[in-house]
Coordinates of C-alpha atoms and ligand atoms in Angstrom, one line a residue:
M1 CA 153.8 63.6 -83.8
N2 CA 154.5 65.7 -86.9
R3 CA 153.6 69.5 -86.8
N4 CA 150.6 69.0 -89.3
V5 CA 148.9 66.4 -87.3
R6 CA 149.4 68.5 -84.1
L7 CA 147.7 71.6 -85.8
I8 CA 144.8 69.6 -86.7
L9 CA 144.3 67.9 -83.5
V10 CA 144.1 71.2 -81.4
P11 CA 140.8 72.3 -82.9
V12 CA 139.2 68.8 -82.5
V13 CA 140.1 68.6 -78.9
L14 CA 138.6 72.1 -78.5
L15 CA 135.6 71.0 -80.3
L16 CA 135.3 68.0 -78.2
A17 CA 135.8 70.0 -75.0
S18 CA 133.1 72.5 -76.1
A19 CA 130.6 69.6 -76.9
A20 CA 131.2 68.2 -73.2
F21 CA 130.8 71.6 -71.7
G22 CA 127.5 72.1 -73.8
Q23 CA 126.0 68.9 -72.3
Q24 CA 126.5 70.2 -68.6
R25 CA 125.4 73.8 -69.6
E26 CA 122.6 75.1 -67.5
S27 CA 119.2 75.1 -69.2
S28 CA 117.7 78.5 -70.2
P29 CA 115.0 79.9 -67.9
V30 CA 111.5 78.7 -68.5
E31 CA 109.6 81.4 -70.4
F32 CA 105.8 81.7 -71.0
Q33 CA 105.1 82.8 -74.6
R34 CA 101.6 84.5 -74.8
I35 CA 99.1 83.3 -77.4
S36 CA 96.0 84.6 -75.7
D37 CA 95.0 85.8 -72.2
R38 CA 94.3 82.0 -71.4
L39 CA 96.9 80.3 -73.5
F40 CA 100.8 80.1 -73.4
Q41 CA 103.6 78.1 -74.8
I42 CA 106.1 77.0 -72.2
A43 CA 109.7 77.3 -73.6
G44 CA 113.1 77.0 -72.1
G45 CA 114.1 74.8 -68.9
R46 CA 115.1 71.2 -69.4
G47 CA 112.7 69.2 -71.6
A48 CA 110.4 69.9 -74.6
Q49 CA 108.2 72.9 -75.0
G50 CA 104.7 72.5 -73.8
G51 CA 101.9 74.7 -72.9
V52 CA 99.4 75.9 -70.2
Y53 CA 95.6 76.7 -70.6
I54 CA 93.9 78.7 -68.0
G55 CA 90.2 77.9 -67.6
D56 CA 87.3 79.5 -65.7
N57 CA 88.0 77.0 -62.8
A58 CA 91.2 75.1 -63.6
V59 CA 94.2 74.9 -65.3
L60 CA 95.6 72.4 -68.0
V61 CA 99.2 71.8 -68.3
I62 CA 100.6 70.3 -71.7
D63 CA 103.7 68.3 -71.2
A64 CA 105.8 68.2 -68.2
K65 CA 109.6 69.2 -68.8
M66 CA 112.1 66.8 -67.4
D67 CA 113.5 68.0 -64.1
E68 CA 112.5 69.4 -60.9
A69 CA 114.0 72.8 -61.3
S70 CA 112.2 73.4 -64.6
V71 CA 108.8 72.0 -63.2
K72 CA 109.3 74.4 -60.3
Q73 CA 109.7 77.2 -62.7
V74 CA 106.5 76.2 -64.6
I75 CA 104.5 76.0 -61.4
E76 CA 105.7 79.4 -60.1
G77 CA 105.0 80.9 -63.6
I78 CA 101.5 79.7 -63.7
G79 CA 101.0 80.9 -60.1
K80 CA 101.8 84.5 -61.5
L81 CA 99.2 84.1 -64.2
T82 CA 96.4 82.6 -62.0
D83 CA 95.5 81.2 -58.6
K84 CA 93.3 78.7 -60.1
P85 CA 94.6 75.0 -59.5
I86 CA 96.4 72.8 -61.8
K87 CA 93.9 70.1 -62.4
Y88 CA 95.0 68.3 -65.5
L89 CA 98.4 67.6 -67.4
V90 CA 98.3 65.9 -70.7
N91 CA 101.3 64.1 -71.9
T92 CA 101.5 64.5 -75.9
H93 CA 103.6 61.4 -76.1
S94 CA 105.9 59.0 -74.1
D95 CA 109.3 60.5 -74.6
G96 CA 111.3 61.6 -71.4
D97 CA 111.6 65.1 -72.3
H98 CA 107.7 65.5 -72.2
I99 CA 106.9 63.1 -69.3
A100 CA 109.9 62.9 -66.9
G101 CA 108.7 66.1 -65.0
N102 CA 105.2 64.4 -64.1
R103 CA 106.7 63.4 -60.8
Y104 CA 107.3 66.9 -59.7
F105 CA 103.7 68.0 -60.1
P106 CA 101.4 67.8 -57.3
K107 CA 99.8 64.4 -56.8
T108 CA 96.4 66.0 -57.1
V109 CA 96.8 66.6 -60.8
T110 CA 95.1 64.3 -63.1
F111 CA 97.6 62.8 -65.7
I112 CA 95.9 62.2 -69.1
A113 CA 97.4 60.6 -72.2
H114 CA 96.4 58.5 -75.2
E115 CA 96.0 54.7 -74.2
N116 CA 99.0 53.8 -76.4
C117 CA 101.0 56.4 -74.7
R118 CA 100.2 55.2 -71.2
Q119 CA 101.3 51.7 -72.4
E120 CA 104.5 53.2 -73.9
F121 CA 105.4 54.4 -70.4
F122 CA 106.2 50.8 -69.4
L123 CA 108.2 50.0 -72.5
P124 CA 112.0 49.3 -71.9
G125 CA 114.2 52.2 -73.1
R126 CA 116.0 52.0 -76.4
N127 CA 119.1 50.5 -74.6
G128 CA 116.9 47.7 -73.0
A129 CA 116.8 49.4 -69.6
P130 CA 113.4 48.7 -67.8
S131 CA 111.0 51.5 -67.3
P132 CA 111.2 53.5 -64.2
W133 CA 107.5 54.2 -64.4
S134 CA 106.6 50.5 -63.2
T135 CA 108.0 51.4 -59.6
P136 CA 105.5 52.2 -56.8
E137 CA 107.2 55.6 -56.2
L138 CA 106.2 56.9 -59.8
A139 CA 102.9 55.0 -60.2
P140 CA 100.8 58.3 -58.9
F141 CA 102.4 60.1 -62.0
V142 CA 101.7 57.7 -64.8
P143 CA 98.5 58.8 -66.6
S144 CA 95.4 57.5 -64.9
V145 CA 92.9 58.6 -67.6
T146 CA 93.3 57.7 -71.1
F147 CA 91.4 57.9 -74.4
T148 CA 91.4 56.1 -77.8
D149 CA 89.9 58.5 -80.3
R150 CA 88.9 61.7 -78.7
M151 CA 88.4 63.2 -75.2
D152 CA 86.7 66.7 -74.6
L153 CA 87.6 68.6 -71.3
Y154 CA 85.7 71.6 -69.9
L155 CA 87.3 73.9 -67.7
G156 CA 84.2 75.8 -67.0
S157 CA 83.1 77.2 -70.2
Q158 CA 86.4 76.6 -71.9
H159 CA 86.5 73.5 -74.2
V160 CA 89.6 71.5 -74.9
E161 CA 89.7 68.8 -77.3
L162 CA 92.1 66.0 -77.2
R163 CA 92.6 64.3 -80.6
Y164 CA 94.1 61.2 -81.9
F165 CA 95.0 60.8 -85.7
G166 CA 97.0 57.7 -85.7
V167 CA 100.5 56.2 -85.5
G168 CA 103.4 58.4 -86.4
H169 CA 106.3 59.7 -84.2
T170 CA 105.0 57.1 -81.6
T171 CA 101.9 55.0 -81.3
G172 CA 100.2 57.5 -78.8
D173 CA 100.7 61.1 -80.0
T174 CA 97.9 63.3 -78.8
V175 CA 96.9 66.7 -80.3
V176 CA 95.8 69.1 -77.8
Y177 CA 93.4 71.5 -79.7
L178 CA 92.0 74.8 -78.4
P179 CA 89.4 75.8 -80.8
E180 CA 88.9 79.4 -79.5
E181 CA 92.6 80.0 -80.1
K182 CA 92.6 77.9 -83.4
T183 CA 95.9 76.6 -81.7
A184 CA 97.0 72.8 -81.7
F185 CA 99.8 71.6 -79.4
I186 CA 101.1 68.6 -81.2
G187 CA 104.0 67.2 -79.2
D188 CA 106.8 66.1 -81.5
Q189 CA 104.8 65.4 -84.6
I190 CA 106.8 68.1 -86.6
F191 CA 110.4 69.3 -86.5
L192 CA 111.2 72.4 -88.5
T193 CA 114.8 72.7 -88.3
R194 CA 115.9 69.1 -87.2
T195 CA 115.2 65.8 -88.8
Q196 CA 111.8 64.3 -87.8
L197 CA 112.3 61.6 -85.0
I198 CA 110.3 58.4 -85.7
H199 CA 110.5 56.0 -82.7
S200 CA 110.5 52.6 -84.5
Y201 CA 111.2 50.9 -81.3
K202 CA 108.0 52.2 -79.8
G203 CA 106.0 51.3 -82.9
G204 CA 106.3 54.5 -84.7
N205 CA 106.2 54.6 -88.5
S206 CA 107.1 57.4 -90.9
F207 CA 104.5 56.3 -93.6
E208 CA 101.7 56.2 -90.9
H209 CA 103.2 59.7 -89.8
V210 CA 102.4 61.5 -93.0
K211 CA 99.0 60.2 -93.0
T212 CA 98.4 61.0 -89.4
L213 CA 99.7 64.6 -90.1
S214 CA 97.6 65.0 -93.2
K215 CA 94.4 63.8 -91.3
M216 CA 95.1 66.2 -88.5
L217 CA 95.4 69.2 -90.9
D218 CA 92.2 68.1 -92.8
T219 CA 90.1 67.8 -89.7
L220 CA 91.2 70.6 -87.6
E221 CA 90.9 74.5 -88.4
A222 CA 94.0 75.1 -86.4
E223 CA 95.9 78.1 -87.5
R224 CA 98.8 77.8 -85.2
F225 CA 100.8 74.6 -84.3
C226 CA 103.0 74.5 -81.2
S227 CA 105.5 71.5 -81.1
G228 CA 108.1 70.3 -78.6
H229 CA 111.3 71.6 -80.5
S230 CA 110.4 74.0 -83.0
D231 CA 109.0 77.6 -83.4
M232 CA 105.3 77.8 -83.7
A233 CA 104.0 76.8 -87.1
D234 CA 101.4 77.8 -89.5
R235 CA 99.4 75.4 -91.8
S236 CA 101.8 75.7 -94.8
Q237 CA 104.7 74.8 -92.7
V238 CA 103.1 71.6 -91.5
A239 CA 102.1 70.9 -95.0
N240 CA 105.6 71.5 -96.1
H241 CA 106.9 69.2 -93.5
I242 CA 104.5 66.4 -94.7
E243 CA 105.8 67.1 -98.4
Q244 CA 109.4 66.8 -97.4
M245 CA 109.0 63.6 -95.7
K246 CA 107.0 62.3 -98.6
Q247 CA 110.0 63.2 -100.8
Q248 CA 112.5 61.5 -98.5
Q249 CA 110.4 58.4 -98.6
A250 CA 110.1 58.3 -102.4
K251 CA 113.9 58.8 -102.7
V252 CA 114.6 55.9 -100.4
K253 CA 112.1 53.6 -102.2
A254 CA 113.7 54.5 -105.7
L255 CA 117.3 53.7 -104.4
M256 CA 115.9 50.5 -102.8
E257 CA 114.6 49.6 -106.2
Q258 CA 118.0 50.1 -107.6
G259 CA 119.3 47.5 -105.1
K260 CA 121.3 50.1 -102.9
S261 CA 121.9 49.0 -99.3
V262 CA 120.8 51.1 -96.3
A263 CA 124.5 52.4 -96.0
E264 CA 124.6 53.4 -99.5
I265 CA 121.0 55.2 -99.3
Q266 CA 122.0 56.9 -96.1
S267 CA 125.1 58.4 -97.8
Q268 CA 122.8 60.2 -100.2
F269 CA 121.3 62.1 -97.5
D270 CA 122.4 64.5 -94.7
Q271 CA 124.2 62.6 -91.8
G272 CA 121.6 64.0 -89.5
Q273 CA 119.0 62.1 -91.5
S274 CA 120.6 58.7 -91.0
R275 CA 118.2 57.3 -88.4
L276 CA 115.1 58.5 -90.2
I277 CA 116.3 57.0 -93.5
E278 CA 117.1 53.8 -91.8
S279 CA 113.5 53.8 -90.2
V280 CA 112.1 54.5 -93.8
Y281 CA 114.3 51.6 -95.2
N282 CA 113.1 49.2 -92.5
E283 CA 109.5 50.1 -93.0
V284 CA 109.7 49.5 -96.9
K285 CA 111.6 46.1 -96.5
S286 CA 109.0 45.0 -93.9
G287 CA 106.0 45.9 -95.9
S288 CA 104.9 48.3 -93.2
A289 CA 105.2 51.1 -95.6
Q290 CA 101.6 51.5 -97.1
Ligands
ZN1 ZN1 110.7 65.9 -77.5

């Protein structure tokens, strides 16, 4: 091995080692971010950001983290805020980082999701592995209450709206809207610093996604949007996200009209956008880009 090659290899090995270490790293502690006396975003731990809403007589949790230690911290944290029982847990969609922790909540909790989300619980993984949710041990933690368009929950005098605006990131993304706080928990329907994930293998669709998000903005008077993996956003940030996706879709379409292959098109975007660009390409090709 000549000297130049060795000099290049050392940093590469260090990078690989730090990447492997990063994956084993302890997750940050669960953190409750106050929105109002009743409403908190739950960040940290393993799994996506979610939330908790404390009603007059019961507590609603939004999304479930993904391991026992994180759920324990969530339950302990709620116990410090209130002695009211956790009555409902809404899964905003079927991704593991939002649902895997269901199993560590008490069986007395009622799990709620959109009907399509419940069905996605039983889909094989992207790698074809069978869903763990079909086993009897996990059956009590699969959503037992579903809705298709809208559901209203009343925690005493507090009102919570569960809304469905259409296909997008998956086929069953729920928006949990707290009208008093003008705050919407929208799961993974926006990513502000990373590329939007669209789960084609679950039936997600990027063109439907922009329509679904536009409908949400038009329908709700929300001023604050809490999501799984980004900082809280305002209306203009959601509108920008929609606009950016439209521009990406238009660019893919234009390049396809020039006869470019998917790899050629991907090379004109950042590498991190490859999967999204492939989804957009496939949607245009299959005619599901309306
Ligand atoms: Zn997520």
